[in-house]
Amino acid sequence: MTLDELRRHLDELDQQLLQIIAQRQAASREIARVKRATGYPTRDYAREREVIVGARSRAESIGVSADVAETVVRLLIRSSLTTQEQASVAAHGSGSGRRALVIGGAGKMGAWFTAFLTSQGFDVEVADPKAAAAGVNGIADWRQSALTHDFIVVAAPLGATNMILQQLAQLKPRGVVFDLGSLKSPLRAGLTALRSAGVAVTSLHPMFGPDTELLSGRHVIFIDLGDAAALEQARALFAPTMAEQAVMGLDEHDRLIAYVLGLSHALNIAFFTALAESGESAPRLVRLSSTTFDAQFDIASNVAAESPELYYEIQHLNDFGAESLDALARAVEAVRSAVSAGDQERFTALMRQGYEYVKGRRESAARRV
């Protein structure tokens, strides 16, 4: 065969592959329907493992890389789960006949929540000055609304959110009010005002970004503000999904977030700051990079592209933020002093302590996958 003929043959194979994927997606939708009808959970880890192990075995028998086969199958599983989860959310229809207001609905997470609630059948109203520019039907100012919704979601920046919560407390809407703030310390006054006013209120922290499609393996944190009914209604919104839910108090949330977000952000900011001030260009270092450097550089690159204003708020506005920054400073000094003093025993102890600390999560992940 000529080169052109081989290329045409490859194109035909690609088309066949895409058609097979489309058929697999259709089968996934049918599986989702059967699972809903029988009460079977959307995700079955044992079945996933069976599929992956089988794909690796079959790949090796026909001369295909087992790693390539596993990568492809994992992508297909993820796509199928996304299809099944979306079908489950839509079929659940918990929002049918109910209304929701998303304040800040033209923003990134606001838009995600707008789509999420719409998929459940809610009649969603967006209140955002940028609504028209974003092509979203809604109003510019939430105060123009009658506030007769079943849910009011505040998806505004932290500073604005606290003010909105306090204003809502004065207006006393009848529906459940919750925010999506990544910190709760700056919102304490607004949340307390709502509770004191007798408004049904709770607070959410979705631990994922606005580009997320599949909620399997993702976490949503719910803050218990003492209103059990409001908390359960908010949690019920995620019942049809595979998101993992965690419930905790406001102070506990911010102390943990100081490590989960604050520490990880600070570490990466310190990493790219050290590189930027080293005098060495990024292209040169990347050409000499190792696997560890590449992985860390990729994470730091993502952090560098985020909003400096938001990341500053996460560091500065958390009542417990200094705790994780102090821990980071102590850890860096421990490494520096061990190396400077030639103390191999101390350095080894730090490494072993870290290995023991992360081992539990690695073993848990291995059991699940």
Short mmCIF file of C-alpha atoms in Angstrom, two decimals, residues 268 271-272 275 282-283 285-286 292-302:
data_model
loop_
_atom_site.label_atom_id
_atom_site.label_comp_id
_atom_site.label_asym_id
_atom_site.label_seq_id
_atom_site.Cartn_x
_atom_site.Cartn_y
_atom_site.Cartn_z
CA ASN A 268 3.73 26.06 45.02
CA PHE A 271 8.43 26.86 44.51
CA PHE A 272 7.93 29.11 41.49
CA LEU A 275 12.80 29.42 40.54
CA ALA A 282 12.32 28.06 32.88
CA PRO A 283 13.06 26.63 29.39
CA LEU A 285 15.49 24.05 33.65
CA VAL A 286 12.73 22.15 31.84
CA THR A 292 9.65 14.92 40.06
CA PHE A 293 10.51 18.39 38.76
CA ASP A 294 8.13 18.02 35.81
CA ALA A 295 5.24 16.99 38.06
CA GLN A 296 5.89 19.81 40.54
CA PHE A 297 6.44 22.35 37.76
CA ASP A 298 3.10 21.41 36.18
CA ILE A 299 1.25 21.89 39.46
CA ALA A 300 3.04 25.18 40.15
CA SER A 301 2.23 26.36 36.62
CA ASN A 302 -1.47 25.78 37.27
#
